[in-house]
Every structure is written in C-alpha cells, then in structure tokens.
XYZ file of C-alpha atoms in Angstrom:
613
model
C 3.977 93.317 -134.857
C 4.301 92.807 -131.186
C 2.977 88.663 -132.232
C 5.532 88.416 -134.421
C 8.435 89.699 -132.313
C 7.027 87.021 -129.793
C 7.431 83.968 -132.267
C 9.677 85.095 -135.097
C 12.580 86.794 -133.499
C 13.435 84.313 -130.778
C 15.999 82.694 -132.537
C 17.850 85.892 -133.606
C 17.287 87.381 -130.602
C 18.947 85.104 -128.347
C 22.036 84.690 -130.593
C 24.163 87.533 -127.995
C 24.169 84.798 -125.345
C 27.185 83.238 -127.125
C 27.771 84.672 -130.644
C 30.936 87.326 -129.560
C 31.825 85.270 -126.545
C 32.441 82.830 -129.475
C 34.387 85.285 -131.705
C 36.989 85.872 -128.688
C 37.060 81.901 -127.123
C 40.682 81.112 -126.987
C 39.676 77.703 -129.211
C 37.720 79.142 -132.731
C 38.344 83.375 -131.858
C 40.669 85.823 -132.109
C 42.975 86.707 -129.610
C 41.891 90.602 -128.035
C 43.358 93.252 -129.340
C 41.130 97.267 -129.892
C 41.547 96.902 -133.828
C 39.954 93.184 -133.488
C 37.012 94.349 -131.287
C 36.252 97.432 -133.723
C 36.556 94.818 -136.591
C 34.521 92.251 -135.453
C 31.706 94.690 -134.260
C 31.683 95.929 -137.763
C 31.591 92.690 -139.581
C 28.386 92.029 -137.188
C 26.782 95.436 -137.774
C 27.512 94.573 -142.004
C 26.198 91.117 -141.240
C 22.639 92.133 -139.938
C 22.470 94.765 -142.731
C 23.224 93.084 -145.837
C 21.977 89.330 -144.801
C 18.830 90.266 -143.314
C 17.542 93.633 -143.881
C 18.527 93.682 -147.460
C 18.621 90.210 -148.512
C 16.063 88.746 -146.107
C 13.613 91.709 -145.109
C 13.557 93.314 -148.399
C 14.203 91.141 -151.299
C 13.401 87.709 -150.338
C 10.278 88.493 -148.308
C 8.592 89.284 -151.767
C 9.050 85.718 -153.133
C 6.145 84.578 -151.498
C 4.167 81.974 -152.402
C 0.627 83.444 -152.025
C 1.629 85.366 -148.909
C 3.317 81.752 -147.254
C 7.268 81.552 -146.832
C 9.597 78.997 -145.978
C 12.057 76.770 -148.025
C 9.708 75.003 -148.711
C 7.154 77.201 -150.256
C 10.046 78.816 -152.479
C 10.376 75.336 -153.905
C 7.186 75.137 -154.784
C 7.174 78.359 -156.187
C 10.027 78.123 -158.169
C 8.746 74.968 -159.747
C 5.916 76.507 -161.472
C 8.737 77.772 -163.774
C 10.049 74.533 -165.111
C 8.152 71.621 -167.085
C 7.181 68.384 -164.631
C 9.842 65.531 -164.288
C 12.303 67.747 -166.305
C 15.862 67.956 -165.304
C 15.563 71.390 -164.151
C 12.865 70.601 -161.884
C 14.564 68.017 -160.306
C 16.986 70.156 -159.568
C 14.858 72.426 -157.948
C 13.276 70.002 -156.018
C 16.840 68.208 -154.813
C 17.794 72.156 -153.572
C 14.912 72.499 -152.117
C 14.845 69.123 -150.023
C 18.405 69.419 -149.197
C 17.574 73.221 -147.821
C 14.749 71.637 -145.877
C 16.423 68.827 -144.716
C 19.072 71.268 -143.029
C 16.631 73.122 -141.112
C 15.959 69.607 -139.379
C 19.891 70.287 -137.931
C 18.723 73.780 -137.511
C 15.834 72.588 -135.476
C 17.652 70.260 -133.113
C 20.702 72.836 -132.651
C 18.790 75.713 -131.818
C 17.161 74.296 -128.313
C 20.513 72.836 -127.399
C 22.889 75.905 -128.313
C 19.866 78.414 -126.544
C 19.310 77.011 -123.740
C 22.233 75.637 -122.799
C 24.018 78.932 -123.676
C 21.483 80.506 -120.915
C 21.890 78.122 -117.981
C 25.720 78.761 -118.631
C 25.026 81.792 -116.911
C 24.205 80.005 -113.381
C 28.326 79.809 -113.854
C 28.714 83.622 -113.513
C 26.686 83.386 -110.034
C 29.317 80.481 -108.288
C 31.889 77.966 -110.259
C 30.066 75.718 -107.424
C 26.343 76.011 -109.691
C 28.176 74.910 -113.012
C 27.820 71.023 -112.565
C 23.989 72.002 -112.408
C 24.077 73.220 -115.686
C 23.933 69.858 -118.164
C 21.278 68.119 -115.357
C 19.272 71.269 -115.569
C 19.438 71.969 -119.556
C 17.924 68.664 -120.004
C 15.528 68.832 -117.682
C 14.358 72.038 -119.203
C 14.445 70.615 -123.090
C 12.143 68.119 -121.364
C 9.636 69.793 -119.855
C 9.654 72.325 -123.274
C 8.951 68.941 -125.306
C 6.367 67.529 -122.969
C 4.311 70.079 -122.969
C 4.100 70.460 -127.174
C 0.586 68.158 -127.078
C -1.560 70.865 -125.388
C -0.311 72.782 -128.663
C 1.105 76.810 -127.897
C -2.223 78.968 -128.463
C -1.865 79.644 -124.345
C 2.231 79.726 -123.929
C 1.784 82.019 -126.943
C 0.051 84.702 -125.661
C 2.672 85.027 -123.063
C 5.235 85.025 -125.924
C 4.656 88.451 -127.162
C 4.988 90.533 -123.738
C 8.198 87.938 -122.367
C 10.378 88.909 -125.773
C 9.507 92.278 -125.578
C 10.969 92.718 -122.104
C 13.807 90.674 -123.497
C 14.442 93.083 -126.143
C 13.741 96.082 -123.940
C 16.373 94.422 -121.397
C 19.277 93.218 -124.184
C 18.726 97.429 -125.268
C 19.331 98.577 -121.926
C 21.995 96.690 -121.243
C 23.869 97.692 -124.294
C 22.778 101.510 -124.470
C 24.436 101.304 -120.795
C 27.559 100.202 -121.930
C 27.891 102.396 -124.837
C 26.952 105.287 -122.872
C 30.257 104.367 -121.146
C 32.526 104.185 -123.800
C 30.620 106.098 -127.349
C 33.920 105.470 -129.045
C 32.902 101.910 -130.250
C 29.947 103.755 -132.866
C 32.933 104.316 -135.020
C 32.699 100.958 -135.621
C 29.351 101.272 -137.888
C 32.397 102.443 -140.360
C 32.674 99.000 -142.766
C 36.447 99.848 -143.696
C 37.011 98.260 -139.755
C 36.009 95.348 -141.024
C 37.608 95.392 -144.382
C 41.109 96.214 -142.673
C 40.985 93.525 -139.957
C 39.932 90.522 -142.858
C 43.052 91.890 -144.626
C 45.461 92.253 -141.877
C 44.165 88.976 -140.318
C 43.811 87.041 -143.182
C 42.886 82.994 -142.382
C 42.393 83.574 -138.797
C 39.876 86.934 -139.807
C 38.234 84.335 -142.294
C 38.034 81.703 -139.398
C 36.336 84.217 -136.919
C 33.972 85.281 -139.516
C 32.140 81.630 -138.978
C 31.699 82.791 -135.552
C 30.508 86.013 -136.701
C 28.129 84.616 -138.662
C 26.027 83.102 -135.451
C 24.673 86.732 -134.577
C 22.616 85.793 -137.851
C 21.126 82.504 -136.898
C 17.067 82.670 -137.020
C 17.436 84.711 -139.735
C 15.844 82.255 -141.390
C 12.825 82.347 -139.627
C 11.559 85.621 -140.850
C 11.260 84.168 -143.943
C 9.591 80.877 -142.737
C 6.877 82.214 -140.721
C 5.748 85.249 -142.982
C 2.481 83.179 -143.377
C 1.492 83.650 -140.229
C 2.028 87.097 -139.314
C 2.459 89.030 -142.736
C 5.237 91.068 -143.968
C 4.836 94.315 -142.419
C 4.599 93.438 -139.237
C 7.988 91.309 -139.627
C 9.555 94.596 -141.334
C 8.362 97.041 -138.715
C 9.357 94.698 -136.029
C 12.904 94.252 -137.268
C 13.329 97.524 -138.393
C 11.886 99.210 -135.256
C 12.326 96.626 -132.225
C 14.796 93.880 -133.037
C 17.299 95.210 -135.092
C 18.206 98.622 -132.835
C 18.089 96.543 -129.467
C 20.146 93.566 -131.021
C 22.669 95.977 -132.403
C 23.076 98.448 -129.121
C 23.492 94.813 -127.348
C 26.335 93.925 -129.390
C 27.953 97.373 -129.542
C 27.770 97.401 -125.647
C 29.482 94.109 -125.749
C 32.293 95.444 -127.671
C 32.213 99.175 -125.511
C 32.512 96.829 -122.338
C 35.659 94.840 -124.071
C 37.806 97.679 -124.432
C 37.081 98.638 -120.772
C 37.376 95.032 -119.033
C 39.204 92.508 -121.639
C 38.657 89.838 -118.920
C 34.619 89.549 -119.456
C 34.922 87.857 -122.713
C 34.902 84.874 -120.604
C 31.134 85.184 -120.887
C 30.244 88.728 -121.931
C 26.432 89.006 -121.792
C 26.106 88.014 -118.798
C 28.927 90.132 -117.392
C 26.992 93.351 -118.556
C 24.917 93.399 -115.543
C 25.529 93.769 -111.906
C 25.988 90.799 -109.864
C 23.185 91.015 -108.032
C 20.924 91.087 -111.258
C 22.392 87.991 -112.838
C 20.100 85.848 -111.805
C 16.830 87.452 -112.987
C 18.743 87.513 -115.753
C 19.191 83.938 -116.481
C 15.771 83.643 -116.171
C 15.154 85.786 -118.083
C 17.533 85.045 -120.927
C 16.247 81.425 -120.479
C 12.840 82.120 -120.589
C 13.614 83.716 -124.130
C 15.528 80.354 -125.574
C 12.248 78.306 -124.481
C 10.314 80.536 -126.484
C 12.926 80.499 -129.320
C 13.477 76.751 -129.394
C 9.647 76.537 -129.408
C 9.234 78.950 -132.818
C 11.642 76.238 -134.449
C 9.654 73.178 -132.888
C 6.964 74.389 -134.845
C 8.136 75.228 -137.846
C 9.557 71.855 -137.721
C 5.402 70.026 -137.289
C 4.915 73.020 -140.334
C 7.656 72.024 -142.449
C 6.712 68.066 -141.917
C 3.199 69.190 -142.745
C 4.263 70.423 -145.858
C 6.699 67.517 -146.779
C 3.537 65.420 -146.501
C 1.352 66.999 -148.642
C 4.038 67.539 -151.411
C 5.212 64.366 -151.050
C 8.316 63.823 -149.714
C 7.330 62.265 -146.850
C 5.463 59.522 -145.606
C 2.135 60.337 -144.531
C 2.284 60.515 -140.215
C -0.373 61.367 -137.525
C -1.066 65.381 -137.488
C -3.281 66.869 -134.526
C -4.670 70.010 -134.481
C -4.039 71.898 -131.370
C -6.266 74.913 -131.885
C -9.577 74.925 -133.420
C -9.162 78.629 -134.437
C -5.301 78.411 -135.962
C -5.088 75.842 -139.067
C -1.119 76.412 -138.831
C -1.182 75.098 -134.796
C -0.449 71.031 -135.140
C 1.182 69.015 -133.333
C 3.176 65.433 -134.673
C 4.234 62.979 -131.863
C 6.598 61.130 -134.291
C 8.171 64.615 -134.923
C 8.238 65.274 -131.522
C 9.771 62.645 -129.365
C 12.795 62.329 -132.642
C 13.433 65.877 -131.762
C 13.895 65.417 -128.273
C 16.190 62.240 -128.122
C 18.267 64.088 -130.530
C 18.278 67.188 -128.919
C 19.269 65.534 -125.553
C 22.235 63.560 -127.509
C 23.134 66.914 -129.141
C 23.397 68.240 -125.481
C 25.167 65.384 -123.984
C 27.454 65.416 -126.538
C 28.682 68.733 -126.969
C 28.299 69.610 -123.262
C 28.990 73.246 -123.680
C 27.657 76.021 -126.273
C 30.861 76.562 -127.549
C 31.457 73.248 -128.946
C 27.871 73.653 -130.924
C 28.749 77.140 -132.500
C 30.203 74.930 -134.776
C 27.530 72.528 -136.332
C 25.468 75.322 -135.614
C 26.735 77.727 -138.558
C 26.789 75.042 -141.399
C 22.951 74.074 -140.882
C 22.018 77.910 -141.726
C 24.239 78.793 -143.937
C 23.291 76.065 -146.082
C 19.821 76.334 -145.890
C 20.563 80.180 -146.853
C 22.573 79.774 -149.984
C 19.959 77.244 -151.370
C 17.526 80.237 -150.292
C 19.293 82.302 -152.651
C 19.614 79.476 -155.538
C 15.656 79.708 -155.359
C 14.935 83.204 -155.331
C 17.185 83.613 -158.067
C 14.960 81.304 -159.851
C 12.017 82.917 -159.108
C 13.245 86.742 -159.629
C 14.525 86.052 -163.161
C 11.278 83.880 -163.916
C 8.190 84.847 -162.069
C 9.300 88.501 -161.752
C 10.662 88.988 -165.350
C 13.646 90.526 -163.763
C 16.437 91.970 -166.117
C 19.375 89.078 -165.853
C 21.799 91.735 -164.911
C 20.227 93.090 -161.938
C 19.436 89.141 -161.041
C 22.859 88.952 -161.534
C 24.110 91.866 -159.745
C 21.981 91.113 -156.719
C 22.336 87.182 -156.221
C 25.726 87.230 -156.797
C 26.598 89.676 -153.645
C 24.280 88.187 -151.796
C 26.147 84.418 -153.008
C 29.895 86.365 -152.265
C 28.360 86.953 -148.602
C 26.656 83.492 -148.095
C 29.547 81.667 -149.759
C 32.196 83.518 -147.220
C 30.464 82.473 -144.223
C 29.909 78.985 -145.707
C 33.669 78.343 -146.396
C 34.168 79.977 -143.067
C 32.352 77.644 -141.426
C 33.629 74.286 -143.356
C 36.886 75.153 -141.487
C 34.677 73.822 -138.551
C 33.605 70.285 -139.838
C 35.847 68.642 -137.429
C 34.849 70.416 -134.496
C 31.096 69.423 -134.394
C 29.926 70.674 -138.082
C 30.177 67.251 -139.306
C 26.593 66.699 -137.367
C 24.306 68.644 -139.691
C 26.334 67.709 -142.827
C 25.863 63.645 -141.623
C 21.662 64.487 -140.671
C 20.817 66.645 -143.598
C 22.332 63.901 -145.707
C 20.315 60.907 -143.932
C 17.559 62.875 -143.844
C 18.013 63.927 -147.905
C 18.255 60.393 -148.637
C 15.150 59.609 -146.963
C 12.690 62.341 -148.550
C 14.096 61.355 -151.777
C 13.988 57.969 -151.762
C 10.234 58.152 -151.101
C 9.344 61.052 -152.979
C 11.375 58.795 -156.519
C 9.543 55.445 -155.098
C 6.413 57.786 -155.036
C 6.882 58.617 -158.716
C 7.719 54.967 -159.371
C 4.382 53.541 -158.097
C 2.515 56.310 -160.123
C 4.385 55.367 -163.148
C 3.356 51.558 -162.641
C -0.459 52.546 -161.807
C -0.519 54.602 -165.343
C 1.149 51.854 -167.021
C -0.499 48.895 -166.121
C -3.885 50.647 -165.227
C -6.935 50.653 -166.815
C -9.029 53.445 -168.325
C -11.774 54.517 -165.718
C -14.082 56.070 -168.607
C -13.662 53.276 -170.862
C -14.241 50.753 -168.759
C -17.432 51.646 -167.363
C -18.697 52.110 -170.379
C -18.154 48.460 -170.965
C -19.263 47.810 -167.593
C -23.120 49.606 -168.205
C -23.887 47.845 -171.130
C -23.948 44.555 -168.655
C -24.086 45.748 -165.246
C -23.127 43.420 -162.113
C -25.660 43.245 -159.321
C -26.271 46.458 -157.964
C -26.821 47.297 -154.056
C -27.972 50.024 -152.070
C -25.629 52.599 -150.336
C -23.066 54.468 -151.369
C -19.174 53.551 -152.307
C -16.435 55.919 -152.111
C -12.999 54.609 -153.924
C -10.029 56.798 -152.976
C -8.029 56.252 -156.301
C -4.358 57.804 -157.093
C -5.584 59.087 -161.083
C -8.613 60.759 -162.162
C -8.408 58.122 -164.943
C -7.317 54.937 -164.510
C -9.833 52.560 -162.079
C -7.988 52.294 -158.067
C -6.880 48.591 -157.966
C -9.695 48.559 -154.647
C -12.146 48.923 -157.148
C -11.373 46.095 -159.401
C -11.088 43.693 -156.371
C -14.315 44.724 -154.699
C -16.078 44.054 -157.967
C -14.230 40.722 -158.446
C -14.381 39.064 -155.122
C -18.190 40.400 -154.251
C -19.310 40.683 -157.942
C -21.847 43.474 -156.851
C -21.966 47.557 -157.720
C -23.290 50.271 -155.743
C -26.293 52.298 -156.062
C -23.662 54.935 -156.296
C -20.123 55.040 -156.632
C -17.420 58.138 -156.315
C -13.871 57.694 -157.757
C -12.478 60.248 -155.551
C -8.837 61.702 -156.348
C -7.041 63.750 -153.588
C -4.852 66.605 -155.332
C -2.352 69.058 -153.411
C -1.740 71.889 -155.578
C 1.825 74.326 -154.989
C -0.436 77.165 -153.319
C -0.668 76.897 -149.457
C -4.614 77.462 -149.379
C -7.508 76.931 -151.610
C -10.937 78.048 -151.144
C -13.606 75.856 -150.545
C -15.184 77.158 -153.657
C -12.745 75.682 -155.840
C -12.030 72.908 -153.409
C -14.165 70.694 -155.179
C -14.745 69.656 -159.438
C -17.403 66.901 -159.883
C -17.854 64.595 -163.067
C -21.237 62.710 -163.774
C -20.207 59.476 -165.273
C -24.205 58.665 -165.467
C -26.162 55.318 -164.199
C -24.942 56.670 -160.871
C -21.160 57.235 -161.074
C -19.270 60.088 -160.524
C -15.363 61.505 -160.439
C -14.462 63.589 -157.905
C -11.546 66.077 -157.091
C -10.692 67.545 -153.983
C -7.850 69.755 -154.114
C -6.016 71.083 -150.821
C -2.970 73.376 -150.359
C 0.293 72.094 -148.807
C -0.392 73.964 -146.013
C -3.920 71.905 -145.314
C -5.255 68.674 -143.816
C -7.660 66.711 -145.924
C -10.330 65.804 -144.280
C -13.239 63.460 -145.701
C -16.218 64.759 -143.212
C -15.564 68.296 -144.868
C -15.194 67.143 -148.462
C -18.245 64.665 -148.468
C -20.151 68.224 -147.246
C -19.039 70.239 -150.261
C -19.849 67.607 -152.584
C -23.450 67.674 -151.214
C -23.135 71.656 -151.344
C -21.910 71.607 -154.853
C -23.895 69.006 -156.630
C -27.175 68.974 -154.223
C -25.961 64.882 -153.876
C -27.142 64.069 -150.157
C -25.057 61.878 -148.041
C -25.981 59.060 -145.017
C -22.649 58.023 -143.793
C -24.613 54.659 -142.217
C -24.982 53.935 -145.662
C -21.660 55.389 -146.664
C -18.402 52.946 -147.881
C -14.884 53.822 -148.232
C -12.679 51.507 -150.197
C -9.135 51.966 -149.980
C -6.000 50.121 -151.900
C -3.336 48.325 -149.229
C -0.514 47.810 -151.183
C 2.363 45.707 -150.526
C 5.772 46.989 -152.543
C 7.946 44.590 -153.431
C 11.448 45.575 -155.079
C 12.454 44.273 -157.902
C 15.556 44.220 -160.737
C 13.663 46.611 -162.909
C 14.492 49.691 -163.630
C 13.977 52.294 -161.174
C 15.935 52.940 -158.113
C 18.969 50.957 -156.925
C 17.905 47.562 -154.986
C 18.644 49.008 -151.750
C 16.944 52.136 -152.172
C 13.468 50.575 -152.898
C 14.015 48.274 -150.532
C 13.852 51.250 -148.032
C 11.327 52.914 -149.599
C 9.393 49.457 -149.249
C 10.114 49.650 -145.696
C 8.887 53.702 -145.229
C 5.773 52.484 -147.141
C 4.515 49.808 -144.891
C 5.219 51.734 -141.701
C 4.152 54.954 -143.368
C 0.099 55.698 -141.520
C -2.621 54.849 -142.608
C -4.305 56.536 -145.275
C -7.428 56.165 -143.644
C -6.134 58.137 -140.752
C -5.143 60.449 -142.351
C -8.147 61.545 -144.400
C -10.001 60.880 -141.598
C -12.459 58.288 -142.451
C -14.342 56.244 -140.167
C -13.470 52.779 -138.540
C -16.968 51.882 -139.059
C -16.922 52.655 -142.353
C -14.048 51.575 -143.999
C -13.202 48.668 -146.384
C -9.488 47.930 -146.928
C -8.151 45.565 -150.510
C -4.721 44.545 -150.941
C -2.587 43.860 -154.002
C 0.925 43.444 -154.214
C 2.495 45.966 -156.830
C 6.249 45.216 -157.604
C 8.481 48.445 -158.113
C-alpha cells in the first residue's frame, strides 16, 4: 500500500496546489461569496466520491485485463468481444487510441502544471523571488528528465516515505484549519452543491471545469493497477489519500471564510510564514515524484502501442533487471521534455494550464467509460439496465465536466485537443498501413507448406548451420526467404520460419510461450507469443525452443534473415496518397527490427524488396 501511495497518488495528490485557487482566480472562478465556498467544497467532496471511489476504485478497477489496467489494456480487453476488422472493432480500437493519445497531453501537462504550481510558492516568501520561478521550473523539469536513463528502482524507494509525509503534512494542515472553523463539514451536505449550480447557473457550470482539477491523476489508479494490485490501491485511497486530500480541501475552504484575501494562493497560505519554505520543498519534491509516475506510464503506454501495433517499433531499455515494467525510451524521453519546456514557456503560470489541463482527462475518462461499458455488458454478462443505469451517471458526470471544460478551448485547451489529434493521426495511420502491408503479404504470398513440399522433391544445395527467417504469417514464405534462396541458390541444414505473435493478455508464460511445427527434411515453424506488456527477445526464445523440442543451438553457426522493405505509395486502394506517404516515411525511420528482437550484429543477414501499398 505504502508503494503504491508513493507512485500512484502523486498526481492526485498534488492537485490542492492550484485546483481551488483556480475555482476563485478572478479570470475562470467565481467571485467569493460563503454560499460559493460551501458550494464549491461540496461539488469537490461529490467529485472524489462518485468519479473515483465509485466509478474508478470500485467499478472500473474490476475490468482488468488479467490483473493489468490502463486505456490501453481496456482496449484490448474490450476487443475480445467483437469479430477482427469488423466495424465495431474499429471502433473500439479508434476510442481506445484517441483515449491513449490524450494521456500523451496528460503526460506533458502534468510536470508543467505540478511543478510550476509548487515553485509559485517561492512568491508567497518575497514578490522579489517570483522572476526565479520560470528559470527555476525549467531547470527542475530538466534535471527530472536527465536523470530518467539510470531508470527509478533507487528514486523509488524514496518515493514511498516522501508522499507519505506529504499526505501526513496536506492532513495536518487542513485538520488545523477546520479545527478553526468546524462549520465548513456542513458542506459534505450535496444539496450545497445542487443550490449553487442552480442559483449560479453558466458561471456554476464554468467553475465546475475548475472543480474538476482536484480529480486529475485519477486516472492513474487505473493505469498502474498492474503493478501494485487492487487492494493496495483501495486501502490506500480509502485509508491515506482520500481523508488527507479531503481535510486539505475542507481546510482550504474553513480558512476562506476566515481570511477571503488568501485565495490569492491558498495552500500555501495555510502555513505560517516561517514554514513556507520547507514547504515548497516539500510540495515540490511531491510534483517530481508525480510528474515522474506519468513519465513512466508514458515509456509503459509506448511499450504497449508497440507491441499492439500502433506504433512504430523504437529503442526500449530495461532499467532494472528485477522489474520487467521499469524501461526507459530516449525517443520518448527527450519529445517529452522539449514539449514540456514549450508547455512551460508558454503558459508561464499554472493558471493559464488549468485549462488544457481538464480536457486531456476528461477525455481520456469518458472513453474510459465507453470501454467499460463494453466490457460490463459483454465480458461480465451484465443485465443492460444496470449497464445502463450505471454508465449513464457516470457519462451525466463525465459529460458535465467535459462541456465544462470546452468553455476553456480558447484559453489553452486547444493544446491537448491539437496533440491528441496529431498524435491520433499518427498511431492510425501506421496501425491501417500495418494492416495494408499484411493484406498485400497474404495476397501476393506464397503458401509456406506447399511450397516446400515442391521444394523437397528437388532440393537446392544444402549447407551446414542453421537459418532463422523472421516471417510476418505462419503460412505464407517471408519475402527474405525467397531471395536468399534465389540469389545464393543454397538451403540450410536447418531452417526455422519463425512468426512473432503479441496476444491481448499482458503476460504469457514461458510454457506456452512457444508452439513448434516439424515440417521434416529439417524445417520447422515456429511461434513465439509475448504479451503487450513484454519485450521479445531472440536469446530467450532460441532457449525455449531448445527446452521444448530438445533442438540444440550454436549461435556461431546460427543465421538470422530478415525482410528490409521499402514502401512505396501508390493509387490503389487503401489509404489516401498522403497518408501512406507518411506511413512510408514512419516505416523507414521506424528501428530496426533486428534491434528490437535483439539479434546479433554478427549474425544477421538483411534482404530487401520493394512492396508497393
């Protein structure tokens, strides 16, 4: 539990930095009154119960996909419902991407909005510290960017104790202030927030955008169930998170109706002068290790992509050599950061990204829901009413703080909207030229069975040593194949068509990791299946085709043929011109398969052939 509060909760957890100071800003809030500080309390204590205890922690926790989370996972999930290349499972797979695709905003907000929101607080100490604040923000993202190659196995173990204190502090400070004024607990009462919608009407429905960012990371509970379980999550929420966040925000609003003036920056207000600063070290401490949980899940998430194929394949290290889940991706990486700096340099202040901020989750939430709809009416054998009943309140609430947030597009929300779209058009565009090149392989390949058949009954030359051809179908011949025995007119002693799957589970064991067909005179079809939350690695698949069929290996005597292909777009049907002739472009700058899978230098054999699309 006390892991997960140190990696899952950061997000969420820092959201009272700026959430009701962004309710009450005299640009987005609502100007102070008692009944608008009992209302808006309310809406936040509603918010936190209904979007993520009941909707999050309780009901979507369960659609799992073999224990993993994420958007991502869902999708997958979800698509074992609905016959291949149907039009319901493009659908799926569209919401899906799209969700994804918007926690890429979510991912470059979140460092900007945290820490940024933190070092604000060097403006509480002297007006003189506040042109430090940009210079040092940056400086910070930097460093927090930098240091993402030595992977987080040892900055995580000082995760869990740092977020704990945070919690224990954000409590503290709360309980303090509610202590001095107990009348704001009437709040917990939802008609408060039912009353000051009505009363308030566009300008309630505007604030309830702002509202909304005291539920940012909720997200995250959800995305990294894999690696810590769901009870811990629960019990953490239940017992840590939730009660601290929610005596934080209640002692924000206790401290309003004593001192209107500190909405001017309210969390940092709470606390003596003199502990201000510990506190903004504190406080950014905590937005380093919540920018870091969505770094992460960002490498995961790409990891993912890459295996289910939606994007091109890109170097992966491994940072730990005890955690699978700990990789890091410099391409990944060093895009985050130069867009994370712009994001900082152009908004300037945390106020400005509240904005952008709230369409990039609620988005990615309301396709959450689309999916676990899905899935609780399909894989659960739900009744449809109760589907019905449930989805559709928790679509009323998603859709209000969507719409709420729309209002915003002008005013910075226009930024995840334009880079979920770019990046949308990217995944699908190579995931459709994906299915396009498959399509041509089946259709102008040539039966592997068949053929060597054929092939036996007047053999070519054959040499020592072993050949390996990676091949895209189990049974149609890889083009590298066909040119080897072509240009060099020679077989080996043995050969292995070898066929790479990635199945919609996030593990398999090695036990079923491997299915082995004996062609005869020396010939044999392999599959190696790996989850989408795996690396395929050759070294370890060779060894459990020696476990599994007693075949021994020398990889001196060992070849690996791969195809090079060169896409070329063409007027046939398929995509539209310009979209294949960017997918043409992802492909030849995609990496190298060989790199990939892991296969020697030494040992490898690359054949081109020009395949038009």
């Amino acid at each position: 539990m006390f892991a997960a509060i140190g990696v899952v909760f950061g997000d969420i957890g820092t959201s009272p930095l700026y959430a009701l100071k962004e309710c009450f800003s005299t640009e987005h809030g609502i100007p102070f009154s008692t009944d608008a500080v009992y209302g808006v309390i309310s809406m936040v204590f509603w918010a936190f119960a209904i979007v993520v205890s009941l909707k999050y922690v309780l009901f979507v926790m369960r659609a799992n996909n073999h224990g993993e989370g994420g958007i991502l996972a869902l999708m997958a999930l979800a698509l074992r419902t609905t016959p291949a290349n149907s039009k319901r499972s493009l659908l799926i797979i569209m919401a899906g991407v799209f969700g994804a695709c918007m926690f890429y905003g979510d991912a470059i907000i979140t460092p900007a909005i945290s820490v940024l929101s933190a070092v604000e607080g060097l403006g509480v100490i002297s007006t003189d510290l506040t042109r430090f604040i940009l210079p040092l923000t940056i400086v910070i993202l930097t460093a927090l960017f930098l240091i993402q190659k030595t992977g987080t196995e040892v900055v995580g173990k000082l995760f869990g104790p740092i977020m704990v204190l945070w919690f224990a502090a954000i409590g503290l400070m709360g309980l303090y202030q509610v202590i001095q004024n107990p009348a704001i607990l009437a709040a917990i009462n939802p008609m408060y927030a039912i009353q000051f919608l009505i009363e308030h009407a566009l300008q309630g429905f505007i604030v309830l955008g702002a509202v909304f960012l005291v539920l940012t990371g909720a997200e995250a509970l959800y995305a990294d169930m894999g690696h810590f379980g769901i009870k811990p999550i629960r019990m953490g929420w239940f017992f840590v998170v939730m009660p601290c966040l929610m005596l934080n925000y209640f002692g924000q609003g206790a401290m309003f109706l004593d001192n209107p003036e500190t909405i001017s920056n309210p969390f940092f207000l709470m606390v003596p002068e003199f502990l201000v600063l510990p506190l903004v070290i504190l406080a950014t401490l905590a937005t380093v290790i919540a920018s870091q949980a969505v770094i992460s899940g960002a490498f995961s998430m790409t990891s993912q992509a890459i295996l289910l194929g939606f994007v091109p394949r890109m170097k992966v290290r491994h940072t730990s050599d005890r955690e699978i889940g700990q990789i890091y991706m410099p391409i990944v990486n060093w895009t985050l950061l130069v867009l994370v700096i712009a994001v900082v340099l152009a908004f300037k202040e945390s106020a400005n990204l509240a904005a952008a901020y709230g369409i990039a989750v609620t988005t990615t939430m309301i396709v959450t829901t689309f999916l676990a709809a899905i899935v609780m009416r399909v894989v659960w054998r739900w009744n449809t009413i109760l589907v019905t009943l449930v989805i559709g309140a928790f679509l009323i609430v998603d859709l209000a703080f969507l719409t709420a947030n729309l209002l915003k597009i002008m005013e910075g929300g226009w930024f995840p909207l334009l880079l979920g779209a770019a990046c949308f058009l990217l995944l699908m565009t190579w995931y459709q030229g994906r299915q396009l090149l498959r399509k041509r392989a089946v259709e102008e390949g040539i039966e592997l069975k068949g053929f060597i058949e054929v092939l036996m009954k007047n053999p070519p030359h054959r040499v020592e040593g072993t050949a390996i051809f990676l091949t895209a179908h189990v049974d149609y011949l890889p083009v590298s194949f066909l040119h080897n025995l072509k240009h060099n007119h020679v077989l080996h002693e043995r050969v292995f068509f070898l066929k790479v799957s990635i199945w919609d589970v996030p593990y398999v064991k090695d036990d079923e990791r491997i299915t082995l067909r004996d062609l005869g005179n020396g010939i044999y079809v392999v599959r190696a299946v790996y989850g989408f939350n795996e690396t395929p690695d050759m070294g370890k698949i060779i060894e459990l085709i020696e476990k599994s069929s007693g075949l021994s290996f020398n990889l001196m005597d060992t070849s690996f043929f791969l195809s090079r292909d060169t896409i070329v777009s063409t007027e046939a049907p398929g995509m539209a011109l310009w979209r294949e002739r960017l997918f043409c472009w992802m492909y030849q700058n995609a990496g190298r398969q060989s790199d990939f899978f892991k296969i020697p230098a030494n040992r490898l054999v690359e054949l081109g052939a020009k395949v038009e699309i």
